Structure formats: structure tokens, C-alpha cells
Short mmCIF file of C-alpha atoms in Angstrom, two decimals:
data_model
loop_
_atom_site.label_atom_id
_atom_site.label_comp_id
_atom_site.label_asym_id
_atom_site.label_seq_id
_atom_site.Cartn_x
_atom_site.Cartn_y
_atom_site.Cartn_z
CA MET A 1 -3.75 14.82 -8.02
CA ALA A 2 0.10 14.52 -8.07
CA ARG A 3 2.37 15.24 -10.81
CA TYR A 4 5.04 12.58 -11.42
CA TYR A 5 8.13 12.21 -12.95
CA ILE A 6 9.97 8.82 -13.60
CA GLU A 7 13.40 7.97 -14.74
CA THR A 8 14.22 4.25 -15.38
CA TYR A 9 17.66 2.35 -15.90
CA GLY A 10 18.47 -1.11 -16.29
CA CYS A 11 16.89 -4.04 -17.83
CA THR A 12 13.51 -5.00 -19.30
CA SER A 13 12.14 -6.19 -16.12
CA ASN A 14 12.70 -2.65 -14.72
CA ARG A 15 11.11 -1.01 -17.50
CA GLY A 16 8.16 -3.56 -17.12
CA GLU A 17 7.93 -2.62 -13.46
CA SER A 18 8.05 1.26 -14.33
CA ARG A 19 5.06 0.48 -16.58
CA GLU A 20 3.19 -0.90 -13.90
CA ILE A 21 3.68 2.03 -11.76
CA GLU A 22 2.76 4.70 -14.15
CA ARG A 23 -0.47 2.39 -15.35
CA ARG A 24 -1.56 2.47 -11.05
CA LEU A 25 -0.85 6.20 -10.95
CA ARG A 26 -2.67 7.11 -13.85
CA ASP A 27 -5.52 4.85 -12.80
CA ALA A 28 -5.53 6.58 -9.59
CA GLY A 29 -5.92 10.12 -11.06
CA HIS A 30 -1.78 11.69 -11.35
CA TYR A 31 -0.40 12.46 -14.30
CA ARG A 32 3.41 12.44 -15.57
CA VAL A 33 5.47 15.54 -16.23
CA ASP A 34 8.55 16.20 -18.39
CA GLY A 35 10.99 17.11 -15.48
CA PRO A 36 11.84 16.67 -12.18
CA ASP A 37 11.43 20.76 -11.55
CA GLU A 38 7.93 20.46 -12.41
CA ALA A 39 6.73 17.24 -10.44
CA ASP A 40 5.49 16.91 -6.84
CA VAL A 41 7.14 13.59 -6.70
CA ALA A 42 10.25 11.92 -8.66
CA ILE A 43 10.78 8.25 -8.94
CA LEU A 44 14.23 6.73 -9.84
CA ASN A 45 13.98 3.14 -10.99
CA THR A 46 17.72 2.02 -10.74
CA CYS A 47 20.08 -0.80 -11.56
CA THR A 48 22.96 -2.14 -10.13
CA VAL A 49 25.10 -4.16 -12.49
CA VAL A 50 28.66 -2.83 -11.72
CA GLU A 51 30.17 -0.30 -9.33
CA LYS A 52 30.29 2.53 -12.09
CA THR A 53 26.49 1.83 -12.43
CA GLU A 54 26.14 2.14 -8.57
CA ARG A 55 27.96 5.63 -8.67
CA ASN A 56 25.80 6.60 -11.31
CA MET A 57 22.66 5.83 -9.48
CA LEU A 58 23.95 7.74 -6.44
CA ARG A 59 24.82 10.77 -8.18
CA ARG A 60 21.35 10.84 -10.11
CA ALA A 61 19.39 10.34 -6.81
CA GLN A 62 21.26 13.17 -5.21
CA GLU A 63 20.66 15.44 -8.23
CA LEU A 64 17.02 14.35 -8.03
CA ASP A 65 17.15 15.22 -4.27
CA GLY A 66 17.70 18.49 -5.11
CA GLU A 67 15.12 19.21 -7.67
CA THR A 68 11.94 18.09 -6.37
CA ALA A 69 9.92 17.78 -3.15
CA ASP A 70 9.82 14.26 -2.93
CA LEU A 71 11.84 11.42 -4.06
CA PHE A 72 11.21 7.53 -4.47
CA VAL A 73 13.92 5.18 -5.27
CA THR A 74 13.06 1.48 -6.20
CA GLY A 75 14.57 -1.04 -8.67
CA CYS A 76 17.70 -3.37 -7.83
CA MET A 77 19.88 -1.19 -6.18
CA ALA A 78 17.24 0.15 -3.92
CA LEU A 79 16.41 -3.01 -2.85
CA ALA A 80 19.85 -4.57 -2.49
CA GLN A 81 22.07 -1.56 -1.50
CA GLY A 82 19.24 0.83 -0.22
CA GLU A 83 21.53 1.66 2.84
CA GLN A 84 24.13 3.58 0.35
CA PHE A 85 21.48 6.21 -0.57
CA ARG A 86 21.06 6.84 3.02
CA ASP A 87 24.78 6.87 3.75
CA ALA A 88 24.92 9.43 0.94
CA ASP A 89 22.47 11.45 2.80
CA VAL A 90 19.81 11.31 0.01
CA ASP A 91 16.54 12.20 1.08
CA ALA A 92 14.21 9.51 -0.58
CA GLN A 93 12.22 6.58 0.16
CA VAL A 94 13.55 3.31 -0.82
CA LEU A 95 10.79 1.02 -1.80
CA HIS A 96 9.91 -1.94 -3.76
CA TRP A 97 8.32 -1.07 -7.00
CA ASP A 98 4.90 -2.10 -6.18
CA GLU A 99 5.03 0.09 -2.94
CA VAL A 100 5.56 3.38 -4.84
CA PRO A 101 1.71 4.01 -6.15
CA GLU A 102 0.63 4.01 -2.76
CA ALA A 103 3.27 6.05 -1.38
CA VAL A 104 2.92 8.87 -4.02
CA THR A 105 -0.91 9.39 -3.27
CA ASN A 106 -0.23 11.57 -0.55
CA GLY A 107 -2.81 9.67 1.96
CA GLU A 108 -5.59 10.49 -0.37
CA CYS A 109 -8.27 7.96 -1.56
CA PRO A 110 -7.66 5.71 -4.71
CA THR A 111 -9.70 6.94 -7.50
CA ALA A 112 -11.52 4.36 -9.16
CA THR A 113 -12.35 4.08 -13.15
CA PRO A 114 -15.15 6.01 -13.85
CA ASP A 115 -17.26 3.23 -15.04
CA ALA A 116 -16.03 1.01 -11.86
CA GLU A 117 -16.22 -2.22 -13.96
CA PRO A 118 -13.71 -5.40 -12.74
CA VAL A 119 -10.70 -6.05 -14.63
CA LEU A 120 -8.53 -9.38 -14.70
CA ASP A 121 -4.92 -8.72 -14.70
CA GLY A 122 -3.02 -12.11 -15.28
CA VAL A 123 -4.48 -14.23 -12.53
CA VAL A 124 -5.56 -11.16 -10.45
CA GLY A 125 -9.18 -9.73 -10.69
CA ILE A 126 -9.66 -6.28 -9.80
CA LEU A 127 -13.31 -5.41 -8.48
CA PRO A 128 -13.98 -1.97 -7.62
CA ILE A 129 -17.20 -2.46 -5.34
CA ALA A 130 -18.37 1.31 -4.90
CA ARG A 131 -17.39 4.90 -6.32
CA GLY A 132 -16.94 7.70 -3.75
CA CYS A 133 -16.39 8.13 -0.07
CA MET A 134 -17.94 9.44 3.07
CA SER A 135 -15.04 11.50 4.09
CA ASP A 136 -14.08 15.29 3.89
CA CYS A 137 -10.42 15.12 4.23
CA SER A 138 -8.93 18.54 4.30
CA TYR A 139 -5.93 17.60 2.22
CA CYS A 140 -7.62 15.12 -0.31
CA ILE A 141 -8.41 16.56 -3.89
CA THR A 142 -9.66 13.02 -4.69
CA LYS A 143 -13.09 13.62 -3.25
CA GLN A 144 -13.60 16.43 -5.86
CA ALA A 145 -13.37 13.85 -8.66
CA THR A 146 -15.56 10.99 -6.91
CA GLY A 147 -18.37 12.41 -4.65
CA LYS A 148 -20.10 10.45 -1.81
CA ILE A 149 -20.70 6.87 -1.73
CA ASP A 150 -22.52 5.05 -4.33
CA SER A 151 -22.78 1.35 -3.63
CA PRO A 152 -24.31 -1.06 -5.99
CA PRO A 153 -26.13 -3.83 -4.19
CA VAL A 154 -24.39 -6.86 -2.95
CA GLU A 155 -25.78 -9.27 -5.50
CA ALA A 156 -24.25 -7.27 -8.30
CA ASN A 157 -20.75 -7.21 -6.82
CA VAL A 158 -21.20 -11.06 -5.99
CA GLU A 159 -21.92 -11.55 -9.66
CA LYS A 160 -18.88 -9.68 -10.87
CA ALA A 161 -16.79 -11.71 -8.36
CA ARG A 162 -18.29 -14.83 -9.78
CA ALA A 163 -17.35 -13.76 -13.35
CA LEU A 164 -13.94 -12.99 -12.59
CA VAL A 165 -13.06 -16.47 -10.90
CA HIS A 166 -14.87 -17.99 -13.88
CA ALA A 167 -12.64 -16.11 -16.28
CA GLY A 168 -9.50 -17.64 -14.33
CA ALA A 169 -9.04 -15.01 -11.24
CA LYS A 170 -7.09 -16.64 -8.34
CA GLU A 171 -6.93 -13.52 -6.53
CA ILE A 172 -9.63 -11.08 -6.31
CA ARG A 173 -8.96 -7.47 -4.86
CA ILE A 174 -11.57 -5.55 -3.32
CA THR A 175 -11.30 -2.08 -4.33
CA GLY A 176 -12.88 1.40 -3.54
CA GLN A 177 -12.02 4.58 -2.37
CA ASP A 178 -12.96 3.50 0.86
CA THR A 179 -14.07 -0.01 1.33
CA GLY A 180 -15.16 0.51 5.09
CA VAL A 181 -18.24 2.43 4.06
CA TYR A 182 -19.75 0.29 1.36
CA GLY A 183 -23.52 0.29 1.64
CA TRP A 184 -23.48 3.50 3.79
CA ASP A 185 -25.57 5.38 1.31
CA THR A 186 -28.04 2.53 1.42
CA GLY A 187 -28.23 3.06 5.28
CA GLU A 188 -26.78 -0.31 6.05
CA ARG A 189 -23.00 -1.31 6.61
CA LYS A 190 -22.44 -4.25 4.20
CA LEU A 191 -18.75 -4.78 3.66
CA HIS A 192 -18.52 -8.05 5.97
CA GLU A 193 -21.78 -9.18 4.08
CA LEU A 194 -20.22 -9.00 0.89
CA LEU A 195 -17.13 -10.51 1.81
CA ASP A 196 -18.89 -13.43 3.41
CA ARG A 197 -21.13 -13.96 -0.05
CA ILE A 198 -17.92 -13.72 -2.16
CA CYS A 199 -16.28 -16.22 -0.23
CA GLU A 200 -19.09 -18.47 -0.77
CA ILE A 201 -18.19 -18.64 -4.73
CA GLU A 202 -16.86 -22.05 -5.80
CA GLY A 203 -13.43 -22.38 -6.64
CA ASP A 204 -9.89 -21.95 -5.21
CA PHE A 205 -9.05 -18.25 -5.04
CA ARG A 206 -8.09 -15.71 -2.28
CA VAL A 207 -9.44 -12.30 -1.43
CA ARG A 208 -7.73 -9.30 -0.64
CA VAL A 209 -9.64 -6.06 0.85
CA GLY A 210 -8.35 -2.78 -0.43
CA MET A 211 -8.41 0.53 1.83
CA ALA A 212 -10.60 1.01 4.45
CA ASN A 213 -10.55 4.16 6.69
CA PRO A 214 -10.53 3.34 10.52
CA LYS A 215 -14.06 5.26 11.04
CA GLY A 216 -15.81 2.76 8.51
CA VAL A 217 -14.17 -0.28 10.11
CA HIS A 218 -14.54 0.69 13.48
CA GLY A 219 -18.48 0.32 13.43
CA ILE A 220 -18.29 -3.26 11.93
CA ARG A 221 -14.82 -4.31 13.40
CA GLU A 222 -16.23 -7.41 15.20
CA GLU A 223 -18.31 -8.59 12.31
CA LEU A 224 -15.72 -7.98 9.95
CA ALA A 225 -12.97 -9.64 12.05
CA ASP A 226 -15.43 -12.78 12.35
CA VAL A 227 -15.61 -12.89 8.56
CA PHE A 228 -11.83 -12.78 8.38
CA ALA A 229 -11.58 -15.38 10.87
CA GLU A 230 -14.34 -17.88 8.95
CA ASN A 231 -12.86 -17.72 5.70
CA GLU A 232 -9.88 -19.19 4.61
CA LYS A 233 -10.49 -17.51 0.99
CA LEU A 234 -9.83 -14.26 2.80
CA TYR A 235 -6.29 -12.79 3.10
CA ASN A 236 -5.96 -11.69 7.07
CA PHE A 237 -4.75 -8.56 5.66
CA LEU A 238 -6.55 -4.90 6.24
CA HIS A 239 -5.12 -1.73 5.15
CA ALA A 240 -6.73 0.92 7.68
CA PRO A 241 -4.65 4.36 7.08
CA VAL A 242 -4.38 6.11 10.39
CA GLN A 243 -2.47 9.36 9.21
CA SER A 244 -1.39 10.68 12.35
CA GLY A 245 -1.06 9.49 15.99
CA SER A 246 -2.33 12.97 17.25
CA ASN A 247 -5.91 13.79 17.51
CA ASP A 248 -5.35 17.26 17.01
CA VAL A 249 -3.76 16.85 13.68
CA LEU A 250 -6.34 14.31 12.93
CA GLY A 251 -8.81 17.12 13.59
CA ASP A 252 -6.97 19.33 11.49
CA MET A 253 -7.11 16.80 8.78
CA ARG A 254 -11.04 16.30 9.11
CA ARG A 255 -10.71 12.72 9.54
CA GLN A 256 -13.55 11.05 11.08
CA HIS A 257 -11.70 8.80 13.48
CA GLN A 258 -9.88 9.12 16.68
CA VAL A 259 -6.60 7.34 17.49
CA SER A 260 -8.46 5.28 20.15
CA GLU A 261 -10.91 4.18 17.50
CA PHE A 262 -7.82 3.00 15.35
CA VAL A 263 -6.31 1.17 18.28
CA GLU A 264 -9.72 -0.76 19.26
CA VAL A 265 -9.75 -2.02 15.28
CA VAL A 266 -6.03 -3.34 15.76
CA GLU A 267 -7.14 -4.93 19.07
CA THR A 268 -10.27 -6.55 17.73
CA PHE A 269 -8.11 -8.13 14.81
CA ASP A 270 -5.66 -9.13 17.43
CA ASP A 271 -8.10 -10.95 19.41
CA SER A 272 -9.87 -12.82 16.42
CA LEU A 273 -6.95 -13.72 14.37
CA GLU A 274 -3.90 -15.60 15.04
CA GLU A 275 -1.81 -13.94 12.32
CA TRP A 276 -2.58 -11.02 10.14
CA THR A 277 -1.25 -8.08 8.60
CA LEU A 278 -1.65 -4.35 9.34
CA SER A 279 -1.07 -2.15 6.59
CA THR A 280 -1.17 1.86 7.50
CA ASP A 281 -0.26 5.03 6.29
CA PHE A 282 1.03 8.08 7.96
CA ILE A 283 1.31 11.80 6.43
CA VAL A 284 4.13 13.52 8.26
CA GLY A 285 4.63 17.52 8.01
CA PHE A 286 0.97 18.45 7.95
CA PRO A 287 0.88 22.01 8.17
CA THR A 288 -0.30 22.06 12.06
CA GLU A 289 1.94 18.96 13.06
CA THR A 290 3.96 19.93 15.90
CA ASP A 291 6.79 17.98 17.54
CA ALA A 292 4.62 16.72 20.08
CA ASP A 293 2.08 15.46 17.46
CA HIS A 294 4.72 13.92 15.61
CA ALA A 295 6.38 11.87 18.44
CA GLN A 296 3.01 10.59 19.02
CA SER A 297 2.72 9.33 15.69
CA MET A 298 6.08 7.77 16.40
CA ALA A 299 4.93 6.29 19.89
CA LEU A 300 1.66 4.75 17.66
CA LEU A 301 4.10 3.27 15.24
CA ARG A 302 5.91 1.64 17.67
CA GLU A 303 2.84 0.43 19.63
CA VAL A 304 0.76 -1.20 16.87
CA ARG A 305 3.91 -2.07 14.66
CA PRO A 306 2.21 -2.60 11.52
CA GLU A 307 3.74 -5.10 8.77
CA LYS A 308 3.35 -2.85 6.12
CA ILE A 309 3.58 0.97 6.36
CA ASN A 310 3.36 4.01 3.93
CA VAL A 311 5.15 6.95 4.88
CA THR A 312 4.42 10.05 2.93
CA ARG A 313 5.65 14.21 3.37
CA PHE A 314 2.71 16.22 3.12
CA SER A 315 2.41 18.20 0.00
CA LYS A 316 -0.22 20.78 -0.99
CA ARG A 317 -3.07 19.78 -3.71
CA PRO A 318 -4.49 22.69 -5.33
CA GLY A 319 -8.13 23.48 -4.17
CA THR A 320 -8.08 21.97 -0.70
CA ASP A 321 -8.35 23.63 2.49
CA ALA A 322 -4.98 22.39 4.01
CA ALA A 323 -3.48 24.33 0.56
CA GLU A 324 -4.34 27.29 2.24
CA MET A 325 -2.49 26.57 5.50
CA LYS A 326 1.10 28.15 6.25
CA GLY A 327 3.19 24.86 5.86
CA LEU A 328 6.31 23.48 7.62
CA GLY A 329 9.74 24.07 6.59
CA GLY A 330 11.16 21.43 3.90
CA THR A 331 13.72 20.48 6.39
CA VAL A 332 11.22 20.04 8.99
CA LYS A 333 9.63 17.48 7.01
CA LYS A 334 12.28 15.80 5.54
CA GLU A 335 13.98 15.10 9.24
CA ARG A 336 10.22 13.78 10.53
CA SER A 337 9.73 11.60 7.33
CA LYS A 338 13.69 10.06 7.78
CA GLU A 339 13.09 9.38 11.36
CA MET A 340 9.72 7.60 10.78
CA SER A 341 11.15 5.91 7.51
CA GLU A 342 13.85 4.34 9.65
CA LEU A 343 11.80 3.04 12.57
CA LYS A 344 9.26 1.99 9.66
CA MET A 345 12.01 -0.29 8.19
CA GLU A 346 12.72 -1.48 11.51
CA VAL A 347 9.35 -2.78 12.51
CA VAL A 348 8.70 -4.31 8.86
CA GLY A 349 11.86 -5.99 9.07
CA ASP A 350 11.17 -7.44 12.39
CA ALA A 351 8.02 -8.76 10.88
CA TYR A 352 9.87 -10.66 8.19
CA GLU A 353 12.63 -11.82 10.41
CA SER A 354 9.93 -13.55 12.56
CA MET A 355 8.78 -15.52 9.54
CA VAL A 356 12.25 -17.19 8.64
CA GLY A 357 12.30 -21.01 9.38
CA THR A 358 8.40 -21.33 9.22
CA VAL A 359 6.34 -23.03 6.70
CA ARG A 360 3.54 -21.32 4.57
CA ASP A 361 0.70 -22.10 2.03
CA VAL A 362 1.12 -19.28 -0.82
CA LEU A 363 -0.52 -18.08 -3.68
CA VAL A 364 1.75 -17.43 -6.72
CA VAL A 365 0.52 -14.24 -8.09
CA GLU A 366 2.94 -12.90 -10.82
CA GLU A 367 6.01 -13.50 -12.32
CA GLY A 368 8.96 -11.28 -10.56
CA THR A 369 12.58 -10.48 -11.67
CA GLY A 370 14.44 -13.02 -13.72
CA ASP A 371 13.17 -16.74 -12.82
CA SER A 372 11.38 -15.87 -10.02
CA VAL A 373 7.80 -15.45 -8.77
CA LYS A 374 6.01 -13.25 -6.23
CA CYS A 375 3.54 -15.33 -3.98
CA ARG A 376 1.31 -14.40 -0.91
CA ASP A 377 0.82 -16.21 2.03
CA GLY A 378 -2.21 -16.17 4.40
CA ALA A 379 -1.59 -12.90 5.63
CA TYR A 380 -0.66 -11.52 2.38
CA ARG A 381 2.86 -11.18 3.15
CA GLN A 382 5.14 -11.30 -0.20
CA ILE A 383 7.42 -14.31 -0.45
CA ILE A 384 9.70 -14.26 -3.42
CA VAL A 385 10.45 -17.99 -4.66
CA GLN A 386 13.64 -17.82 -6.92
CA ASN A 387 14.43 -20.54 -9.80
CA ALA A 388 10.67 -20.92 -10.51
CA SER A 389 11.00 -22.68 -13.43
CA GLU A 390 12.88 -25.59 -11.41
CA HIS A 391 9.87 -26.11 -8.90
CA GLY A 392 7.38 -25.69 -11.82
CA LEU A 393 5.67 -22.52 -10.24
CA GLU A 394 3.75 -20.18 -12.25
CA PRO A 395 1.22 -17.90 -11.54
CA GLY A 396 -2.17 -19.18 -10.38
CA ASP A 397 -0.36 -22.10 -8.71
CA PHE A 398 -0.91 -22.88 -5.00
CA ALA A 399 2.35 -24.04 -2.98
CA THR A 400 3.66 -24.73 0.55
CA VAL A 401 7.12 -22.83 1.05
CA GLU A 402 9.45 -22.96 4.04
CA VAL A 403 10.84 -19.14 4.51
CA THR A 404 14.43 -18.96 4.02
CA GLY A 405 15.21 -15.27 4.46
CA HIS A 406 14.05 -12.18 3.90
CA GLN A 407 15.00 -8.59 2.19
CA THR A 408 13.19 -6.05 4.99
CA VAL A 409 9.97 -5.76 2.99
CA TYR A 410 9.94 -9.51 1.61
CA ALA A 411 10.65 -12.96 2.39
CA PHE A 412 12.47 -15.56 0.28
CA GLY A 413 10.98 -19.14 0.10
CA ARG A 414 11.80 -22.72 -1.04
CA PRO A 415 8.88 -24.97 -2.15
CA VAL A 416 8.76 -28.15 0.42
#
């Protein structure tokens, strides 16, 4: 698990976002330390009220960059003036706050709560459908805590989903260490069946599928894509972490898929869905990654052009096999991370730019900064509606919006 250190500046909203970041990190098994020198990752939640504040944020980012292995910068300055950190040669990932927890995980599976019970958070229902996974990745420590997959019956999970809807959930997030292998312990692949059954529940709500490794998805890719195409309640969104574009590196990582299998999953969803969001992860700087391997990862990113991308520099986890490998130098990892992160912003920015001028049906999921709300369209792309009270919008509402602009990793919309 990762040791993290977090600093927060600015308003109450920033402090609330930092609390949510910490909650998600703790739920995933990570823990906070008292200083950046003790941490695997440092998180700087920034403010940008006046020029003096901006200078202070840049200076603090530079200090943290020299004190910790990985730095994540979020908050108002990161989103409004993220280029200033790059111009100041700060080696950091600049992210929206709700992207930070996933980026910190170093490619590891999420860790479900021990009881794996559903939780209602506002209008969002969190439904862990199973615990454990079928993988044995050489860099991941989570497996030591969770073990092999343990899948409750489909009907049991459907009843939990029904209870969440009756309690007021408008968005159900299906979670697990690896949702794609749900049912493997019973000898059947059941994710598509479970999703179909949940979508039959009466009510107006949406369903998002959580992380599913490419190997598990590959075996049911056609059935799964059909379920997505047939059910409007399902967000057209798939998080399938490829981790590398090199089969050699995937082998050393002990990932169970080949690059070609990942691409086949993408092609199947492309054929079945008019519009959908591919989310994937890359680990850069794995101990055995060569320049040629990194180039293959860059080529794969350009080829499949995911709309959501998590880029993580490899860091050793105690007790894992990869921790015993001779690592790459920090400079090499930083350079590769910077190159891929720049390509990421280009690819994601193009996706959101293509949305401008379109009209979309959205679900208001949660409150945003100030008088704004965060919405999700049918492909789970984030759209911010400002001056929400003037439009009478609050979490749980459905609305139709015109996309008026974007900020690289999210869009702005106006109700129509």
C-alpha cells in the first residue's frame, strides 16, 4: 500500500475535496504519513486567489518535488493554470481532485471494505460485487490482503442494488478488485448477466462498471458489449487497465493479457457502441521497461486514444516480487512519465473538444465548487454546470445540456 502526504490550501471546498481524497485512499488500504520525506506520494491541493498565492503554490510544489518520489498537484491553480507548474519544471501529475485516488494506486487493484457491503453516499450507491481477484501481478501488494475472488450469487448483488435504488441512489457504481472476473470462482463468467439483471430494476438510475482487467473482459467482450448497447441505464464506460504497450513488460508484470487482447476488447466496444469512454492505466518505469518498451506504450496510447488515462510512475511495494528487481533511475522514470502525461493531456483534450456544441442528457451526480454541479453524460464524461441554483439543479436530477466549452479533463454545459 502507498504512504501518502497531503497539503491543502484555500477554501472550505478544497478542504472538503482533500477529505474525500483521503477517504478514498484509506478505503483502498493506503495510509497517511506526517511528512513528504516519509511518503511514496505527496498531494498538493492548490489555491489561486492572487498572484502572491500562485507564487507560493509554485514554490511549495518545487519543494515537494525534491522531497518525495511522486507528486500530484490538484485544486484551483492546478486546473486553471496547470501549465505554470510545467513551465516551472515541476515534475508532477496535474489532476482533477477525483482523479488523484486512482493515480496514487500504482496500478494496484482497489481494496474493497472487509464486509463488502453497499454504501449510499449522497445519490451515489457503491456496490462491491465481490472481493479478491484472479491475478498475481508482480508489483501489486493488494492481492496479499484480498486473496482469490469470492463472488456472491447474482441474485444477492441484485437485491443489494435494488435496496440502494429504493434508498435513493441515482447512480450505482459497481466495484471490486476486478469486476471482469466476477463469477470465475463458480466456474461461470457472470458480469454481463449481473449488469443485465441490475438494469431490470424499476427506477430511473444509472450504472457505472468499475475496474475490470483486460483478460477477464476479453473472454466476455461480445456479451458485455451487447449488454451495454441494450441498456440505457448503463454508462457506456469501461475501465480496463492495460499498464503497458509491451508484451515483454506485461509478462514481467505477470499481467494475464497480451496487448492484442486489450485492443480486441476496444475494437469490440467500438463496433457495438456509437459513443463510449475507454479508461485505462499505464505504469511507466517498470524495472524491466526499455526505451523500446516505452515507445510501444506511447504508440498504443496514440492508437486507442482513451478518453480517461491514469499515468503512474512505478514505485516498489514491500513484499512484492517487483520490489526485488533492479529499478530504473528516477530521471528515466520522470522523463517517461512527463512524455506520456503530455500525450495524455493532448488525447483527453481532443475528446472533450469534440463534445463542444453537442447536446447531451446528463445526471447531476454531486455538488461542485461554488454554485456548480458535476454531471455525467451517457459515456460517463464529466460536465460541469455553473450557476446551478439559477437552473434549479441539484444532485439526483436529470437534465439536458449543451456543451459550451472544456477544461481538458472535463466539459462545461448549459441547460437547454
